[in-house]
XYZ file of C-alpha atoms in Angstrom:
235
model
C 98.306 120.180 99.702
C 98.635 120.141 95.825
C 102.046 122.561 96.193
C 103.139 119.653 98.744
C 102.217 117.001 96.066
C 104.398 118.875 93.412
C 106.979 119.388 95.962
C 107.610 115.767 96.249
C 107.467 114.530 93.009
C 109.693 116.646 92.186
C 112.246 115.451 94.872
C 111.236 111.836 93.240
C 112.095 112.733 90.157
C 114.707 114.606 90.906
C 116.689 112.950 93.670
C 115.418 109.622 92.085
C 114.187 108.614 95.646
C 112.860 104.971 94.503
C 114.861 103.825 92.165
C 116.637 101.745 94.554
C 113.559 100.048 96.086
C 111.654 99.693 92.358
C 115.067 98.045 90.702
C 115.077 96.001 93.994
C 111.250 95.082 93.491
C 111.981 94.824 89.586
C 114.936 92.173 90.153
C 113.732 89.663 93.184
C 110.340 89.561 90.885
C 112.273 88.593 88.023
C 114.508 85.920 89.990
C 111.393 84.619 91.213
C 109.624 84.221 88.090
C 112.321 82.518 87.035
C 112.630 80.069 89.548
C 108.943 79.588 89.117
C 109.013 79.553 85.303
C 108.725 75.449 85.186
C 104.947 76.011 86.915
C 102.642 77.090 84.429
C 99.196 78.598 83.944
C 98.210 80.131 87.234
C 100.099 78.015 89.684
C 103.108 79.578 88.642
C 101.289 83.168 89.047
C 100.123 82.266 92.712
C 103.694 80.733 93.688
C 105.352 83.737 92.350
C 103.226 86.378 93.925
C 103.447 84.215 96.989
C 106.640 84.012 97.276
C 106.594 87.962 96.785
C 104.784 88.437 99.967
C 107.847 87.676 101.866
C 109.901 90.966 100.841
C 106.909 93.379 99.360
C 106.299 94.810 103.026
C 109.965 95.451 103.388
C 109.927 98.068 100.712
C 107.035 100.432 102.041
C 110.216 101.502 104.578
C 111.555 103.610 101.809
C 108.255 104.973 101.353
C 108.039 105.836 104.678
C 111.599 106.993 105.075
C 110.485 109.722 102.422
C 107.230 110.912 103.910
C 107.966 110.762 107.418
C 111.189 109.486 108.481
C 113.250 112.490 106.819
C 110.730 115.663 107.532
C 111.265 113.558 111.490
C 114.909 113.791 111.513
C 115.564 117.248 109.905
C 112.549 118.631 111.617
C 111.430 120.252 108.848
C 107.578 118.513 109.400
C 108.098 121.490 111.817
C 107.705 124.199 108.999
C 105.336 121.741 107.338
C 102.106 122.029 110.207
C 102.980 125.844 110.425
C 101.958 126.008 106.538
C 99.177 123.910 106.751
C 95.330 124.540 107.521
C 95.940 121.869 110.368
C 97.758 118.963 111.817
C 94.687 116.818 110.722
C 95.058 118.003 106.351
C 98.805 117.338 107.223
C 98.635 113.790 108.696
C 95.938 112.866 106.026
C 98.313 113.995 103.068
C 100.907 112.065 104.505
C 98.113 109.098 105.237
C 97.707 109.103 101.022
C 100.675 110.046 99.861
C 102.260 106.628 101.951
C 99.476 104.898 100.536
C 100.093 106.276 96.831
C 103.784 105.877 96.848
C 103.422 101.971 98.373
C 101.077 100.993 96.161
C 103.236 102.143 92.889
C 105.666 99.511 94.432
C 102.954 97.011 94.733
C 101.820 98.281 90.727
C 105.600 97.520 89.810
C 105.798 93.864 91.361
C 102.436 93.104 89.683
C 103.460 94.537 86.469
C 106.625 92.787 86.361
C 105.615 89.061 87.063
C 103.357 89.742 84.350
C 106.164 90.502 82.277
C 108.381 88.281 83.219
C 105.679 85.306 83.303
C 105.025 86.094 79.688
C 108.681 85.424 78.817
C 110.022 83.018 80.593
C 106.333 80.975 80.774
C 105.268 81.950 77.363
C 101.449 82.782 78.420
C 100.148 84.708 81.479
C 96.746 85.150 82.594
C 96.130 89.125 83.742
C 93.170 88.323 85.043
C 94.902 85.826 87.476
C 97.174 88.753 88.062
C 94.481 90.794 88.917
C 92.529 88.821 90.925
C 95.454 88.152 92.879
C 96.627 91.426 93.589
C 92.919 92.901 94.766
C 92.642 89.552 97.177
C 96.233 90.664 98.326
C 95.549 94.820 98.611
C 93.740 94.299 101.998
C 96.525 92.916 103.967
C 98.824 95.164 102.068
C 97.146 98.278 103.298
C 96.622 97.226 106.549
C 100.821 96.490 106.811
C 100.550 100.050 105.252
C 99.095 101.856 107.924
C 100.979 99.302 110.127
C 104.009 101.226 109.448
C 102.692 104.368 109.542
C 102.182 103.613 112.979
C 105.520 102.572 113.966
C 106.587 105.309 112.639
C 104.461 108.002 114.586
C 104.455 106.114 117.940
C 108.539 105.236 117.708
C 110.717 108.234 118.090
C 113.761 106.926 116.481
C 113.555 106.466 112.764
C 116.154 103.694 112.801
C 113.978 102.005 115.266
C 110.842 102.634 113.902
C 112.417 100.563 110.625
C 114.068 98.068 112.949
C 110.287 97.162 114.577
C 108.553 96.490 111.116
C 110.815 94.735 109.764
C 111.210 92.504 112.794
C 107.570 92.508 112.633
C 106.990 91.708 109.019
C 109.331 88.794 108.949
C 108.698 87.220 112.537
C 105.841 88.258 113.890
C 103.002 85.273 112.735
C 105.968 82.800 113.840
C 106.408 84.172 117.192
C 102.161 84.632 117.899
C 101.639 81.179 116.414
C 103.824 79.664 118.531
C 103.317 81.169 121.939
C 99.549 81.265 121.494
C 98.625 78.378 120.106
C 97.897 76.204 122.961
C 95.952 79.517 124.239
C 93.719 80.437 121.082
C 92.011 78.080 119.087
C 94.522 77.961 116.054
C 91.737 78.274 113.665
C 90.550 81.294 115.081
C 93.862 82.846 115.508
C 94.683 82.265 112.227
C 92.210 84.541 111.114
C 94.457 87.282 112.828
C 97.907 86.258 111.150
C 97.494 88.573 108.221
C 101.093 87.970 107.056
C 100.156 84.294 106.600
C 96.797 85.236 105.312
C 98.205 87.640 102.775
C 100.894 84.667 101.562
C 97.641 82.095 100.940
C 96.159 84.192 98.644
C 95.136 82.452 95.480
C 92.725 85.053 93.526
C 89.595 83.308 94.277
C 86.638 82.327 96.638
C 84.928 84.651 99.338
C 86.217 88.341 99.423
C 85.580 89.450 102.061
C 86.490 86.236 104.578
C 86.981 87.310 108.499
C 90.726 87.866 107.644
C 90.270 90.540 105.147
C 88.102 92.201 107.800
C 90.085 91.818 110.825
C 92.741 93.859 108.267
C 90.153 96.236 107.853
C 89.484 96.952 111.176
C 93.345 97.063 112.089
C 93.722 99.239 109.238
C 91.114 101.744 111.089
C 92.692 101.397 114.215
C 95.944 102.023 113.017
C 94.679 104.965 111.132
C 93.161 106.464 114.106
C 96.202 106.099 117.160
C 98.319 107.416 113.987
C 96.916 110.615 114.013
C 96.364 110.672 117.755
C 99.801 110.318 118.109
C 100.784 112.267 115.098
C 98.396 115.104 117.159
C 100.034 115.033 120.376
C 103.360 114.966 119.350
C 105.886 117.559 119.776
C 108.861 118.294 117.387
C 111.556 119.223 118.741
């Protein structure tokens, strides 16, 4: 899998694949800070990476768009499984490689409100930074495999996209609000993740029920991704 590896970075590099999504992540972190600059010590970290949580999911689509959605719609994952030892080293390169390429993203919003916090706030705490951002990974990696999902189980690459983002952005509204007289809201809380991940604030219990109910998701969405990534036929 290494010659795959060098394969794609040098497409990266070459082709510049996410310099649009990194500039995007680089500029909406730097509004933000700004617009959060009056806060100071931590609260302003924790409203800014907050805040974040809203649009960070968005931009794992280009990730995915590079390590699925294109080898999908030119077919060439075709020539891809022919190469490789088997469809299971295959789907778990393109399990890590997702997970590598998202998580640069997530490196670059960190980075940046750290940056930014230290210029327009004159002080930042790293450690707040820090703390933040391995409370947040959890939920990130479970909206991770999420996608990776969508995009195995959805045909259509356009519709795969259309699905997450719909998700990302509505989903918590839409269960909160047709199953709350049906749940207990405390307990289905547990299960928003999108809300969970957005009341983050560095500190308390690590592992709370949330983070594990992201966990196990993450799991399951591991496992029907590969299922379907098994039984699938490219044509």
């Amino acid at each position: 899998m290494m010659s795959n590896f060098k394969a794609d970075i040098y497409k990266i590099r070459k082709e510049k694949v996410f310099s649009i999504s990194l500039l995007l992540c680089i500029l909406l972190e730097f509004l933000f800070t700004f617009v959060m600059r009056e806060k100071s010590g931590d609260t302003g970290v924790i409203f800014t990476l907050s805040t974040s949580t809203a649009f960070l999911p968005l931009l794992f689509i280009a990730v995915d768009l590079f390590v699925w959605g294109e080898d999908f719609v030119s077919r060439t994952i075709n020539t891809q499984i022919i190469k490789s030892s088997s469809r299971l080293s295959l789907f778990i390169y393109k399990v890590v490689t997702t997970i590598l390429y998202s998580t640069v993203h997530l490196l670059v919003a960190y980075l940046s409100v750290a940056v930014f916090r230290g210029i327009f706030a004159d002080s930042v705490s790293l450690s707040t930074v820090w703390n933040i951002a391995v409370y947040q990974y959890p939920y990130y990696l479970c909206m991770m495999f999420l996608s990776i999902f969508i995009f195995n189980y959805v045909d259509k690459v356009n519709y795969a996209q259309l699905i997450y983002v719909v998700i990302v952005i509505l989903f918590d509204n839409l269960v909160s609000f047709s199953m709350a007289n049906v749940i207990d809201p405390e307990l289905l809380n547990h299960f928003l993740l999108f809300n969970q991940l957005k009341a983050v604030t560095g500190s308390g219990e690590f592992l709370t029920l949330s983070v594990m109910i992201a966990l196990i998701f993450s799991v399951l969405y591991f496992i029907f991704s590969y299922y379907l990534f098994n039984e699938r036929e490219f044509k």
